[in-house]
XYZ file of C-alpha atoms in Angstrom:
277
model
C -76.560 -72.757 126.336
C -75.326 -71.229 129.606
C -77.003 -72.005 132.909
C -78.999 -68.761 133.113
C -80.331 -69.094 129.567
C -81.302 -72.678 130.282
C -83.203 -71.782 133.445
C -84.905 -68.819 131.798
C -86.003 -70.918 128.837
C -87.672 -73.424 131.163
C -89.325 -70.735 133.287
C -87.775 -72.239 136.392
C -86.385 -69.192 138.218
C -87.571 -65.902 139.732
C -90.034 -67.606 142.079
C -89.290 -66.752 145.702
C -92.132 -68.854 147.144
C -90.518 -71.886 148.802
C -93.642 -74.005 148.435
C -93.316 -73.677 144.646
C -89.625 -73.143 143.875
C -88.385 -76.516 145.142
C -87.006 -75.561 148.561
C -89.586 -77.481 150.590
C -89.664 -80.459 148.243
C -85.883 -80.768 148.276
C -85.661 -80.654 152.074
C -88.357 -83.316 152.337
C -86.358 -85.524 149.977
C -83.109 -84.969 151.922
C -84.778 -85.818 155.244
C -86.320 -88.983 153.817
C -83.040 -90.100 152.233
C -80.270 -88.982 154.597
C -79.802 -88.822 158.356
C -80.313 -85.126 159.111
C -80.380 -84.811 162.895
C -79.366 -81.163 163.399
C -80.307 -78.021 161.508
C -79.206 -74.388 161.521
C -81.675 -71.974 159.904
C -80.402 -68.380 159.696
C -83.078 -65.817 158.882
C -85.769 -68.281 159.937
C -88.767 -65.955 160.123
C -91.227 -68.220 158.283
C -89.399 -71.555 158.265
C -92.169 -73.484 160.014
C -92.141 -76.114 157.267
C -88.638 -77.276 158.141
C -89.724 -77.856 161.721
C -92.847 -79.742 160.642
C -91.120 -82.045 158.154
C -88.281 -83.096 160.479
C -89.689 -82.717 164.021
C -87.474 -85.401 165.582
C -84.253 -83.524 164.808
C -82.556 -80.620 166.574
C -83.052 -77.071 165.318
C -81.162 -73.857 165.957
C -83.057 -70.898 164.529
C -81.465 -67.471 164.146
C -84.186 -64.832 163.799
C -83.584 -61.185 164.841
C -87.278 -60.277 164.672
C -88.594 -60.850 168.185
C -92.175 -61.272 166.938
C -91.137 -63.927 164.436
C -88.920 -65.615 167.042
C -91.851 -65.844 169.468
C -94.045 -67.402 166.775
C -91.393 -69.981 165.967
C -90.881 -70.764 169.645
C -94.605 -71.206 170.211
C -94.866 -73.464 167.163
C -91.959 -75.667 168.244
C -93.118 -75.926 171.863
C -96.665 -76.877 170.921
C -95.267 -79.739 168.829
C -92.500 -80.704 171.264
C -89.755 -80.015 168.730
C -86.249 -79.657 170.152
C -85.658 -76.081 169.042
C -83.325 -73.326 170.238
C -83.972 -69.787 169.006
C -81.529 -66.868 169.105
C -82.290 -63.284 168.145
C -78.609 -62.412 167.661
C -77.900 -61.792 163.945
C -74.885 -63.682 162.613
C -71.856 -62.101 160.957
C -68.178 -62.794 160.358
C -67.362 -61.899 163.973
C -68.773 -60.076 167.000
C -69.506 -56.449 166.071
C -72.129 -53.698 166.124
C -73.539 -52.824 162.702
C -76.199 -50.624 161.124
C -79.177 -52.619 159.876
C -81.381 -51.154 157.127
C -84.906 -51.963 158.238
C -86.699 -51.331 154.941
C -84.150 -53.479 153.102
C -84.033 -56.089 155.923
C -80.303 -56.154 155.283
C -76.973 -54.913 156.589
C -76.258 -53.745 153.037
C -77.943 -50.624 151.596
C -79.225 -50.569 148.030
C -76.747 -49.197 145.515
C -77.406 -45.962 143.549
C -79.765 -45.956 140.590
C -76.915 -45.409 138.119
C -75.148 -48.590 139.248
C -78.306 -50.679 139.094
C -79.459 -49.313 135.730
C -76.057 -49.992 134.197
C -76.023 -53.521 135.623
C -79.485 -54.219 134.195
C -78.522 -52.836 130.792
C -75.361 -54.929 130.646
C -77.328 -57.986 131.856
C -75.161 -58.279 134.948
C -78.513 -58.276 136.765
C -81.564 -60.205 135.546
C -84.379 -59.119 137.854
C -87.852 -58.318 136.451
C -89.027 -56.752 139.736
C -86.049 -54.395 139.908
C -86.482 -53.504 136.243
C -90.117 -52.615 136.919
C -89.172 -50.393 139.880
C -86.797 -48.424 137.669
C -89.237 -48.172 134.757
C -91.885 -46.792 137.147
C -89.377 -44.291 138.580
C -89.822 -45.489 142.169
C -86.378 -46.994 142.781
C -84.746 -43.724 143.877
C -87.520 -42.852 146.332
C -87.494 -46.324 147.864
C -83.710 -46.265 148.191
C -83.665 -42.851 149.893
C -86.409 -43.936 152.289
C -84.550 -47.146 153.094
C -81.288 -45.360 153.826
C -83.004 -43.308 156.534
C -84.548 -46.189 158.488
C -81.723 -47.961 160.259
C -81.058 -49.457 163.655
C -77.823 -50.511 165.301
C -77.571 -54.222 166.123
C -75.096 -56.428 167.957
C -74.017 -59.300 165.719
C -72.049 -62.443 166.500
C -69.789 -64.871 164.700
C -71.731 -68.087 164.212
C -69.044 -70.482 165.435
C -68.748 -68.616 168.719
C -72.520 -68.446 169.199
C -73.010 -72.151 168.540
C -70.133 -73.501 170.591
C -69.465 -71.067 173.426
C -72.906 -69.662 174.108
C -75.476 -72.214 172.953
C -73.341 -75.354 173.272
C -74.922 -76.665 170.092
C -73.643 -79.889 168.462
C -72.375 -80.216 164.929
C -74.783 -79.202 162.174
C -75.939 -81.448 159.309
C -78.078 -78.955 157.369
C -77.530 -75.184 157.134
C -79.959 -72.792 155.463
C -79.219 -69.076 155.009
C -81.660 -66.363 153.998
C -79.961 -63.131 155.058
C -80.467 -60.704 152.162
C -76.957 -60.480 150.755
C -75.002 -61.220 153.942
C -74.668 -64.938 153.188
C -70.910 -64.767 152.558
C -70.349 -62.828 155.786
C -72.389 -65.331 157.785
C -70.554 -68.267 156.216
C -67.201 -66.767 157.179
C -68.361 -66.673 160.779
C -69.429 -70.319 160.468
C -66.169 -71.600 158.970
C -65.723 -74.296 161.624
C -69.392 -75.313 161.649
C -69.327 -75.746 157.871
C -66.687 -78.452 158.238
C -69.250 -80.839 159.747
C -72.199 -79.910 157.513
C -73.416 -82.174 154.733
C -75.814 -79.680 153.127
C -75.663 -75.875 152.916
C -78.511 -74.016 151.227
C -78.489 -70.288 150.576
C -80.489 -67.710 148.677
C -78.802 -65.823 145.844
C -79.974 -62.774 143.940
C -79.752 -59.029 143.506
C -79.082 -58.543 147.221
C -75.641 -60.022 146.550
C -75.037 -57.311 143.946
C -75.741 -54.633 146.549
C -73.381 -56.416 148.941
C -70.643 -56.665 146.306
C -70.504 -60.460 146.667
C -70.537 -63.358 144.209
C -71.221 -67.061 144.651
C -67.525 -67.655 144.014
C -66.837 -65.762 147.263
C -68.373 -68.668 149.190
C -65.343 -70.743 148.171
C -63.419 -68.969 150.922
C -65.439 -71.149 153.290
C -67.160 -73.880 151.247
C -64.399 -75.723 149.420
C -65.367 -76.919 145.951
C -63.071 -79.879 146.569
C -65.398 -81.058 149.352
C -68.748 -79.733 148.088
C -70.723 -79.857 144.869
C -72.884 -76.839 143.985
C -76.416 -77.032 142.575
C -79.109 -74.531 141.615
C -82.435 -75.611 143.141
C -85.374 -75.713 140.733
C -89.012 -76.699 141.210
C -88.468 -80.420 140.700
C -84.696 -80.889 140.428
C -81.225 -79.610 141.155
C -78.749 -78.722 138.394
C -74.987 -78.817 138.974
C -73.067 -75.567 138.524
C -69.619 -74.214 139.238
C -69.654 -71.129 141.495
C -67.760 -69.079 138.910
C -70.327 -69.987 136.244
C -72.896 -67.714 137.864
C -71.835 -64.346 136.480
C -75.327 -62.823 136.460
C -77.346 -61.787 139.502
C -80.715 -63.542 139.324
C -82.923 -64.988 142.045
C -82.359 -68.639 142.875
C -81.496 -70.944 145.740
C -78.202 -72.813 145.790
C -77.381 -76.121 147.474
C -73.791 -76.964 148.388
C -73.579 -80.663 149.224
C -70.965 -83.309 149.896
C -73.088 -85.717 147.822
C -72.495 -85.804 144.073
C -76.009 -86.013 142.666
C -74.804 -85.949 139.075
C -75.303 -83.217 136.512
C -79.056 -83.053 137.066
C -81.093 -84.766 139.772
C -84.889 -84.934 139.962
C -85.769 -85.034 143.661
C -89.452 -85.094 142.696
C -88.837 -88.401 140.860
C -85.467 -89.900 141.884
C -85.858 -92.857 139.487
C -85.633 -90.408 136.610
C -82.123 -89.514 137.767
C -80.740 -93.034 138.151
C -78.168 -92.726 135.318
C -76.430 -89.966 137.294
C -77.019 -91.234 140.816
C -74.784 -93.972 142.151
C -75.906 -93.574 145.751
C -79.501 -94.765 145.177
């Protein structure tokens, strides 16, 4: 059984709520088990949990929405959390790009014909997108989204961290940038070298961007990192080129080999695979 079929059969994917899909529980486990003293959260609009669970560490939050950035700043200040917030979006390098507001992405949605063909061939497995097409609203939403853009200055992450913010090395990186994850990682190539954990969201947005998980190997070496799909109670090891279908999930790249399957909700259950416990 391939990885997608396995996840589908267990009903463990397609949940974007971090309080239920394992994101929060995994980070809590990592903080309790490893020394995570610095964090980079890119697309941090509602990442208050990460601040609350590890308040003694350093945080750099990248959040272009000024309203969301103010909320995060207020939250961190009221709890005396060492937090730096930047509203500069990250990219491969310094540039000025069109940002599609309705898509919250630098990548526009692809034409209906491309998406319908990808769904039919099972290149995409996305119930929400399938419903939009079946209700004949995809085209209207795409046209509307193409019209609402703004031009933004973007920066390469390495330059922002080192030259502008003078931020130390990063232990934990989390990316939620609607298909631009590969571009952001390329701009963080030097920062990645010191990171122990890199988490990123994967899904149909990557299809629109023309990216695959295997593209992350240009920055995240599979000789130094192990890749896992994050589930509600565990992580399951994958190879980046195994994921040949676009479906929603979160991926963890880590220098720690947790074995083929690790239950962070009950680490004792994973002892046969886990030599580090």
